[in-house]
Structures are given as C-alpha cells and as structure tokens.
Short mmCIF file of N, CA and C in Angstrom, two decimals:
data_model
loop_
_atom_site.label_atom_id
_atom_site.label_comp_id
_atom_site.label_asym_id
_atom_site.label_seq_id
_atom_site.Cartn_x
_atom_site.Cartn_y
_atom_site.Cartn_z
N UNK A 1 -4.74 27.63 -38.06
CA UNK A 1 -4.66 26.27 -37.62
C UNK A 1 -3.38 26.03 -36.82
N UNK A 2 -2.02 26.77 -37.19
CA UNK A 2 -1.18 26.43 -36.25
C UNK A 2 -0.92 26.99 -34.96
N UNK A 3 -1.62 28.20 -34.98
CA UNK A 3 -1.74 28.99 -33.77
C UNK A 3 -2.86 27.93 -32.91
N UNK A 4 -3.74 27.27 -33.35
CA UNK A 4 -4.70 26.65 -32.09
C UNK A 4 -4.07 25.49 -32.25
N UNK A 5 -2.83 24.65 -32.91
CA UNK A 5 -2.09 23.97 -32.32
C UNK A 5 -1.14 24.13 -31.23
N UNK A 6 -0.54 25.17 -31.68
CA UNK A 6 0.33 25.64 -30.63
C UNK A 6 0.11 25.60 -29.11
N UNK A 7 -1.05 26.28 -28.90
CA UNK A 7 -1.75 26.41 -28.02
C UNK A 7 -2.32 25.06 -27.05
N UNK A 8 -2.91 24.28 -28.21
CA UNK A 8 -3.54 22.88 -27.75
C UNK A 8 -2.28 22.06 -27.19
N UNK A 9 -1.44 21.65 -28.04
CA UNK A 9 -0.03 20.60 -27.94
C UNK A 9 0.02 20.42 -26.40
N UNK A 10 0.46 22.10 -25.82
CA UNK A 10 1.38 21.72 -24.26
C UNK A 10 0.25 21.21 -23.30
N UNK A 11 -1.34 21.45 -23.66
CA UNK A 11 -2.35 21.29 -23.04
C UNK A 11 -2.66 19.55 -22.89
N UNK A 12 -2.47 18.88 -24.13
CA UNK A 12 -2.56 18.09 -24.50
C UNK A 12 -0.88 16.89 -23.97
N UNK A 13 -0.26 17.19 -23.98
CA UNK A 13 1.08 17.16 -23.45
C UNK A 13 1.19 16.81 -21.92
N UNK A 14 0.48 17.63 -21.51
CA UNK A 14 0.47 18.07 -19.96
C UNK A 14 -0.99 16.69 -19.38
N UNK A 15 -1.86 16.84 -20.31
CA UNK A 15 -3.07 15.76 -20.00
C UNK A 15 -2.12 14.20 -19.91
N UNK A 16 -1.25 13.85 -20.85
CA UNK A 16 -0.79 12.84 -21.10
C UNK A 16 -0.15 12.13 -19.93
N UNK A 17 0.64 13.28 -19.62
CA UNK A 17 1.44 13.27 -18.45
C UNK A 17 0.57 12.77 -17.10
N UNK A 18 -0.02 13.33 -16.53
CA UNK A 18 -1.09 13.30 -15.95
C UNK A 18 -1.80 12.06 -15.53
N UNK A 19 -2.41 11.77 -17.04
CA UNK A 19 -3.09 10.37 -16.86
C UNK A 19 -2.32 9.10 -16.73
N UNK A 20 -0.77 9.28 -17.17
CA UNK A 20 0.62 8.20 -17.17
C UNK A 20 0.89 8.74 -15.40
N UNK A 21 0.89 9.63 -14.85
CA UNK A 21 1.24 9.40 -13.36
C UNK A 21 -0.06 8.89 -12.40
N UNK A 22 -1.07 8.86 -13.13
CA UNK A 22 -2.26 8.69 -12.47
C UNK A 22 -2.13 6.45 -12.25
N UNK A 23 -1.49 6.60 -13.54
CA UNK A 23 -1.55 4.87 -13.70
C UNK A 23 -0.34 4.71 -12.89
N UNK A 24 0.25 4.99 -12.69
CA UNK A 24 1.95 5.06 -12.04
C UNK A 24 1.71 4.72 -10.86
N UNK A 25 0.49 5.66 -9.94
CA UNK A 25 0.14 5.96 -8.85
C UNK A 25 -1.03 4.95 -8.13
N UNK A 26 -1.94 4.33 -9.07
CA UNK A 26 -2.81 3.73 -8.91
C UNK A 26 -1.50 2.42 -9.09
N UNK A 27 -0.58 1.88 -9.51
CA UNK A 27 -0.09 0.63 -9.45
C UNK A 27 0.68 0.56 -7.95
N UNK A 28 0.98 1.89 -7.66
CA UNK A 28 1.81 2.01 -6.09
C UNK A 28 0.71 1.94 -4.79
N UNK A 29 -0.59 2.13 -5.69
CA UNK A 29 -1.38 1.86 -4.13
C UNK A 29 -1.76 0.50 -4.38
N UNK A 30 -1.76 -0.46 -5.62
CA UNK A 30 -1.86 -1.80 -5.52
C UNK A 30 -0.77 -2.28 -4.33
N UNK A 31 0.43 -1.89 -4.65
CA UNK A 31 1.78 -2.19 -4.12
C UNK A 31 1.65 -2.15 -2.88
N UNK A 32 0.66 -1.03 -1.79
CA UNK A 32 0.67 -1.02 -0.71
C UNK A 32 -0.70 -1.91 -0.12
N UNK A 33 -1.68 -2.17 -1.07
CA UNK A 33 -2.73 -3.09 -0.62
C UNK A 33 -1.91 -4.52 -0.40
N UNK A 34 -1.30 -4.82 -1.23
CA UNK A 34 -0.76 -5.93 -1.08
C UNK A 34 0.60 -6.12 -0.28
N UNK A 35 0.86 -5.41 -0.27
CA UNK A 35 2.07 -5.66 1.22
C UNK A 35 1.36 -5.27 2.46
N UNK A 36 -0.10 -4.59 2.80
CA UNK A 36 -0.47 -5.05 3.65
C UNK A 36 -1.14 -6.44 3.69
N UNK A 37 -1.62 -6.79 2.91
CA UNK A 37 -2.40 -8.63 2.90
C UNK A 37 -1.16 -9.08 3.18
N UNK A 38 -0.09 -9.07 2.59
CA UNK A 38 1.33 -9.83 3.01
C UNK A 38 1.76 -10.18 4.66
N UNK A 39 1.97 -8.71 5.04
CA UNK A 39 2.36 -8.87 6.33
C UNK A 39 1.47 -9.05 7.41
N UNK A 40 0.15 -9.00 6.37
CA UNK A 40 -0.83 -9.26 7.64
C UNK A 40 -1.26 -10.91 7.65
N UNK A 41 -1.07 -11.42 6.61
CA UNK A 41 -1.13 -12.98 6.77
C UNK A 41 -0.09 -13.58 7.28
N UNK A 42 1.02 -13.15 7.59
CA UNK A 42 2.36 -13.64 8.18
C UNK A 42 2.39 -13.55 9.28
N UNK A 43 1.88 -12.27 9.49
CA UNK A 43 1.76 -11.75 11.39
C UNK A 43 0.78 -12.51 12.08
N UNK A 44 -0.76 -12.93 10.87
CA UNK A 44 -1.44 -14.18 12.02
C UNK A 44 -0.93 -15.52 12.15
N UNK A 45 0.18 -15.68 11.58
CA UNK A 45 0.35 -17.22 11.43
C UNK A 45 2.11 -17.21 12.57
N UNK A 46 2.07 -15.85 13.17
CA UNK A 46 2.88 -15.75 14.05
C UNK A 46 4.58 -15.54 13.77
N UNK A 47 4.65 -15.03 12.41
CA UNK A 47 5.90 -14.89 12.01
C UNK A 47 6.55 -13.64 12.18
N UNK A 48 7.54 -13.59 12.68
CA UNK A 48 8.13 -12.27 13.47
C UNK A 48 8.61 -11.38 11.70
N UNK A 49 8.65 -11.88 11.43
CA UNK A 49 9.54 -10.94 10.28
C UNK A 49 8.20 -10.31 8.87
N UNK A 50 7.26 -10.38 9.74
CA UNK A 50 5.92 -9.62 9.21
C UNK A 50 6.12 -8.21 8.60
N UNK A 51 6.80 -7.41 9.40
CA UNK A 51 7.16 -5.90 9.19
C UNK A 51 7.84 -6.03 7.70
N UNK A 52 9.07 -6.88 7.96
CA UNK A 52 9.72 -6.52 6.59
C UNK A 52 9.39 -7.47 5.66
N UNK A 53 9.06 -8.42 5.45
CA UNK A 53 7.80 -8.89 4.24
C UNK A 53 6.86 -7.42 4.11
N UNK A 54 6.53 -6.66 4.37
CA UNK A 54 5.42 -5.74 4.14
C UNK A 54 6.29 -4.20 3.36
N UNK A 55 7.45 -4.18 4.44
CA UNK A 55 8.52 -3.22 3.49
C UNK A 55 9.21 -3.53 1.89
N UNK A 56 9.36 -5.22 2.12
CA UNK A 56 9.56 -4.86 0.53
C UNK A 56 8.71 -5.34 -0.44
N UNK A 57 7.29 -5.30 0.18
CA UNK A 57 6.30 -5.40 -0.95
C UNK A 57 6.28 -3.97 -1.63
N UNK A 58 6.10 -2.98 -0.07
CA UNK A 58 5.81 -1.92 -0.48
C UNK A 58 6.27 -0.90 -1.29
N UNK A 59 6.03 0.42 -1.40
CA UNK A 59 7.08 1.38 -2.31
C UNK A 59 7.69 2.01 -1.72
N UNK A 60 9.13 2.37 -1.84
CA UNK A 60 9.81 3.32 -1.05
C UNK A 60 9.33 4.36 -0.52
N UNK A 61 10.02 4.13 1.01
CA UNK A 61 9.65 5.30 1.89
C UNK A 61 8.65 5.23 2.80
N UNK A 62 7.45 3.40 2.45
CA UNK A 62 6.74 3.24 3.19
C UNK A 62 6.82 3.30 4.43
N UNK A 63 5.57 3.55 5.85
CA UNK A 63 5.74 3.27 7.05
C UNK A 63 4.53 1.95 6.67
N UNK A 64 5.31 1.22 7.52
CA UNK A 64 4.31 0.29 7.79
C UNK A 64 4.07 0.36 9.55
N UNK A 65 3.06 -0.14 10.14
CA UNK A 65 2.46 -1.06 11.58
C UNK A 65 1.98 -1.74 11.64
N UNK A 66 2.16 -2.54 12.39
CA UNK A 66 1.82 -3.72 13.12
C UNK A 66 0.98 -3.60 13.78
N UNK A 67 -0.17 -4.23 14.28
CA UNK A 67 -0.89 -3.91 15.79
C UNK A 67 -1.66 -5.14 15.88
N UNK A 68 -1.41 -6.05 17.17
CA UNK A 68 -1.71 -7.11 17.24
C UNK A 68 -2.52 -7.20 18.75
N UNK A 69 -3.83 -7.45 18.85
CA UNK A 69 -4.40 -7.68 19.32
C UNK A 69 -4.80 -8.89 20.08
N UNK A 70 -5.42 -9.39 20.66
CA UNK A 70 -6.46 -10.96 21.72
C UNK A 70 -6.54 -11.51 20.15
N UNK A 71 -7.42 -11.37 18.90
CA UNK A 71 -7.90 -12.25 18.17
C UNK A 71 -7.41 -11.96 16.80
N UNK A 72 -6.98 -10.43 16.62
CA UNK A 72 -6.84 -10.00 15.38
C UNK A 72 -5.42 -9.85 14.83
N UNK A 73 -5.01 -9.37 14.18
CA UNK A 73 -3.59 -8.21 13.70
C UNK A 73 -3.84 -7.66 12.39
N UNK A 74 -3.65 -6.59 12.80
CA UNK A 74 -4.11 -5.22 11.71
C UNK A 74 -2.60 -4.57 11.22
N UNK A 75 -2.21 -4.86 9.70
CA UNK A 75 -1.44 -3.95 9.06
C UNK A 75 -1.46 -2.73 8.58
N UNK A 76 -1.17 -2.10 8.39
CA UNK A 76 -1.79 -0.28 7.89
C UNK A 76 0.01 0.15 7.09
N UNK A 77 -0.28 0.24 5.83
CA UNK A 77 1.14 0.32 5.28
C UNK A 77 0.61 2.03 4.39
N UNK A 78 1.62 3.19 4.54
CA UNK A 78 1.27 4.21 4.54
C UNK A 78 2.50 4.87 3.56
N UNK A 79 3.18 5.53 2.06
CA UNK A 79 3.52 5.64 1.26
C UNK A 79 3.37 6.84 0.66
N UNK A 80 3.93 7.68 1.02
CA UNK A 80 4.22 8.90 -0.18
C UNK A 80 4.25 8.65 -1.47
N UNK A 81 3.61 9.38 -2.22
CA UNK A 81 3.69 9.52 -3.79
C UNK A 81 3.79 10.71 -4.32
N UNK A 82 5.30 11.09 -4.72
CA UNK A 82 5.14 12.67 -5.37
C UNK A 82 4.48 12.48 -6.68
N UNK A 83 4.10 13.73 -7.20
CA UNK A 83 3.71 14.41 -8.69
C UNK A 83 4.68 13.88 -9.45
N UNK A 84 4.54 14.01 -10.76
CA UNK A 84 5.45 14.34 -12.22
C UNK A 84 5.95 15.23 -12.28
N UNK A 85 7.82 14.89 -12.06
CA UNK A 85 8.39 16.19 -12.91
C UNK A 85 8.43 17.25 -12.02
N UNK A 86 8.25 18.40 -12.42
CA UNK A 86 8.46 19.48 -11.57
C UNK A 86 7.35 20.25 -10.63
N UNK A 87 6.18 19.41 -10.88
CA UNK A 87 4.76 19.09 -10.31
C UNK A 87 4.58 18.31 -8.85
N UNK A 88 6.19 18.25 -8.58
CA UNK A 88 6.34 16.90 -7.60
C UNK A 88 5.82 17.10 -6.10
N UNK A 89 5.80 18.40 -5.75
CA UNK A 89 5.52 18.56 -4.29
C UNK A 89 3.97 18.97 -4.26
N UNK A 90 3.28 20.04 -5.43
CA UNK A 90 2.53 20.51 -5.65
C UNK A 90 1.31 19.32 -5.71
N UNK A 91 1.80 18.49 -6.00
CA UNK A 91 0.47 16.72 -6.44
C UNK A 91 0.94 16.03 -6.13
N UNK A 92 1.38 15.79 -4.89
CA UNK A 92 2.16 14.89 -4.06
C UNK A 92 0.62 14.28 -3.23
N UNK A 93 0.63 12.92 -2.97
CA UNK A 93 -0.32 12.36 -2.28
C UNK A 93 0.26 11.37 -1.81
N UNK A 94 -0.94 10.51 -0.94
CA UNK A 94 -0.28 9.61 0.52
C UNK A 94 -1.33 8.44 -0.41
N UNK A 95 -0.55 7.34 -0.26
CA UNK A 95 -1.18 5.89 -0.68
C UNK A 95 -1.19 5.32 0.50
N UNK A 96 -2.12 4.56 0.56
CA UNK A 96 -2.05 3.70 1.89
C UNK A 96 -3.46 2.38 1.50
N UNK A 97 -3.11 1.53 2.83
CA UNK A 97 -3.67 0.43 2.86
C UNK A 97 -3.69 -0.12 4.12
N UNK A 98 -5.07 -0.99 4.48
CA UNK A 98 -4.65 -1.78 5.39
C UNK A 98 -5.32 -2.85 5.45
N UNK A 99 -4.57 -3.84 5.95
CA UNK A 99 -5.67 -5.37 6.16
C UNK A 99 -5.28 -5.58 7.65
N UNK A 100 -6.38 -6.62 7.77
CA UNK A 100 -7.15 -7.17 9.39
C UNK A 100 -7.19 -8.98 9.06
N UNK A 101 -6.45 -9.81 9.90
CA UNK A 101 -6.45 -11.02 9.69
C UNK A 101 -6.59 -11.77 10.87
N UNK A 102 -6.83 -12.67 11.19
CA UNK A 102 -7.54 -13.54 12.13
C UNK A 102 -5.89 -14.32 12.85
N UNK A 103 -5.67 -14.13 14.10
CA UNK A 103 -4.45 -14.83 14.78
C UNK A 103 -4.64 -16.24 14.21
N UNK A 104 -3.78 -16.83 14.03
CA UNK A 104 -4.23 -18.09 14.01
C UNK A 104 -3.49 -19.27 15.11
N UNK A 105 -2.33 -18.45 15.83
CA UNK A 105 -2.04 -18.84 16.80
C UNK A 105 -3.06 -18.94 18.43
N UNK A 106 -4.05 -18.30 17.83
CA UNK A 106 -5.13 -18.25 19.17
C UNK A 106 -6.30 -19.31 18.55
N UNK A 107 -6.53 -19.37 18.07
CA UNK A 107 -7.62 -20.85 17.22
C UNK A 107 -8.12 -21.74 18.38
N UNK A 108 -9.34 -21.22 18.94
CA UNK A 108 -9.54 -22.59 19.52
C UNK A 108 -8.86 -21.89 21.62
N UNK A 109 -8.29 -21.02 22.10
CA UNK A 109 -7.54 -20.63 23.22
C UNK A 109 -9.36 -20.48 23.86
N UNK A 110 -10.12 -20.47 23.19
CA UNK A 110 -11.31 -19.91 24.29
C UNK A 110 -12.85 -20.89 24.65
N UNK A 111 -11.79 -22.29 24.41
CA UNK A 111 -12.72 -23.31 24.99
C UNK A 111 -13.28 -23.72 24.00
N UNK A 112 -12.93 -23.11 22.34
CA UNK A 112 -14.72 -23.26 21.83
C UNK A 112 -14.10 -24.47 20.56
N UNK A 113 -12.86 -25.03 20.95
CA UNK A 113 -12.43 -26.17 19.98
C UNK A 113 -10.85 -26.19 20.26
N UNK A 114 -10.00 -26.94 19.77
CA UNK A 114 -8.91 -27.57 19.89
C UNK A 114 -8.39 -26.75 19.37
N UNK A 115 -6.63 -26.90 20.18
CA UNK A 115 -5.43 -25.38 19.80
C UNK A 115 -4.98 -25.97 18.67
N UNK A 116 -4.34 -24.88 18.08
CA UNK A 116 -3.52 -25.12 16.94
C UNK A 116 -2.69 -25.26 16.82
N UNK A 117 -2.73 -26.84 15.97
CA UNK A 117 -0.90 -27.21 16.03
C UNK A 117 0.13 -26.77 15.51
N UNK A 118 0.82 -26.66 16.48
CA UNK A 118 2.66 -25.84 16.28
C UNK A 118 3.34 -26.48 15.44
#
C-alpha cells in the first residue's frame, strides 16, 4: 500500500497543479475578453485613451490594437500565459480576445437620421 502511494502522490500532486493553473489561466483570458469590451466601447464613443483603458484591464505583457474603420472599431488584446513552475515555457499559451463595436461618432453621417450630439 505504500509503494502505490508513493507512486500515486507526485501523480496526483502534479494533476492538482495543473487544474489550479488551468483556473489561473481561464481567469486571464476573462481579463483579456474584457479589456477588449473596455477599449472597444471607449474607442466607439471616440475616446483617445482606448489603448490604455485596455492595457490595464489586461494581463501583463499584453499587446493590444486598435483598428478603426467607416462604421466599426475592432479591439484584439493578445497575452502570453506561461505554465506552472518549472513547466513554464513547455505549457506556455497565448490568451487573447477581441470585440467589434459600432462608432458612435458616425450615427446618423449617412443621411439615414440625425448626427450625434457632441
């Protein structure tokens, strides 16, 4: 019995680990869904400082972009996530996100109703 503990423990040890960086990792790609909705609702409502509302939603090391279009603006916020521990380069993955939001400074620029007030 203590020999197939032995054995089991680091197995079991190692699972733990695992499923605690898995939750770690899944809260850092919340982190980047939502600093793109951030900077992408700021950027349609024409606010220059969109980028960094989106940097410090995000998790270190993020890239974020901008890309603003005739009707749209599209955020895309992009985040390294190493592994656990000494696992770090080996299960290293990319989090990312992006949202698409409606200008709202163009409302109305194409005849089809009244501009929006400043």
């Amino acid at each position: 019995m203590t020999a197939e503990t032995a054995v089991a423990l680091p197995a079991l040890v190692l699972l733990a680990v695992m499923l605690v960086w898995g939750v770690v990792a899944a809260a850092g790609q919340i982190r980047c869904v939502d600093a793109a909705r951030v900077a992408a609702r700021a950027a349609a409502r024409g606010d220059p400082d969109a980028e960094a509302l989106a940097r410090q939603a995000a998790p270190a090391g993020a890239e974020v972009r901008v890309v603003t279009d005739d009707r749209t603006v599209r955020v895309t916020v992009d985040a390294p996530w190493p592994g656990p521990g000494s696992l770090r380069a080996l299960l290293a993955v990319r989090l990312g996100a992006s949202a698409v939001a409606a200008r709202e400074d163009v409302i109305g620029s194409d005849g089809g109703g009244a501009a929006w007030p400043s």
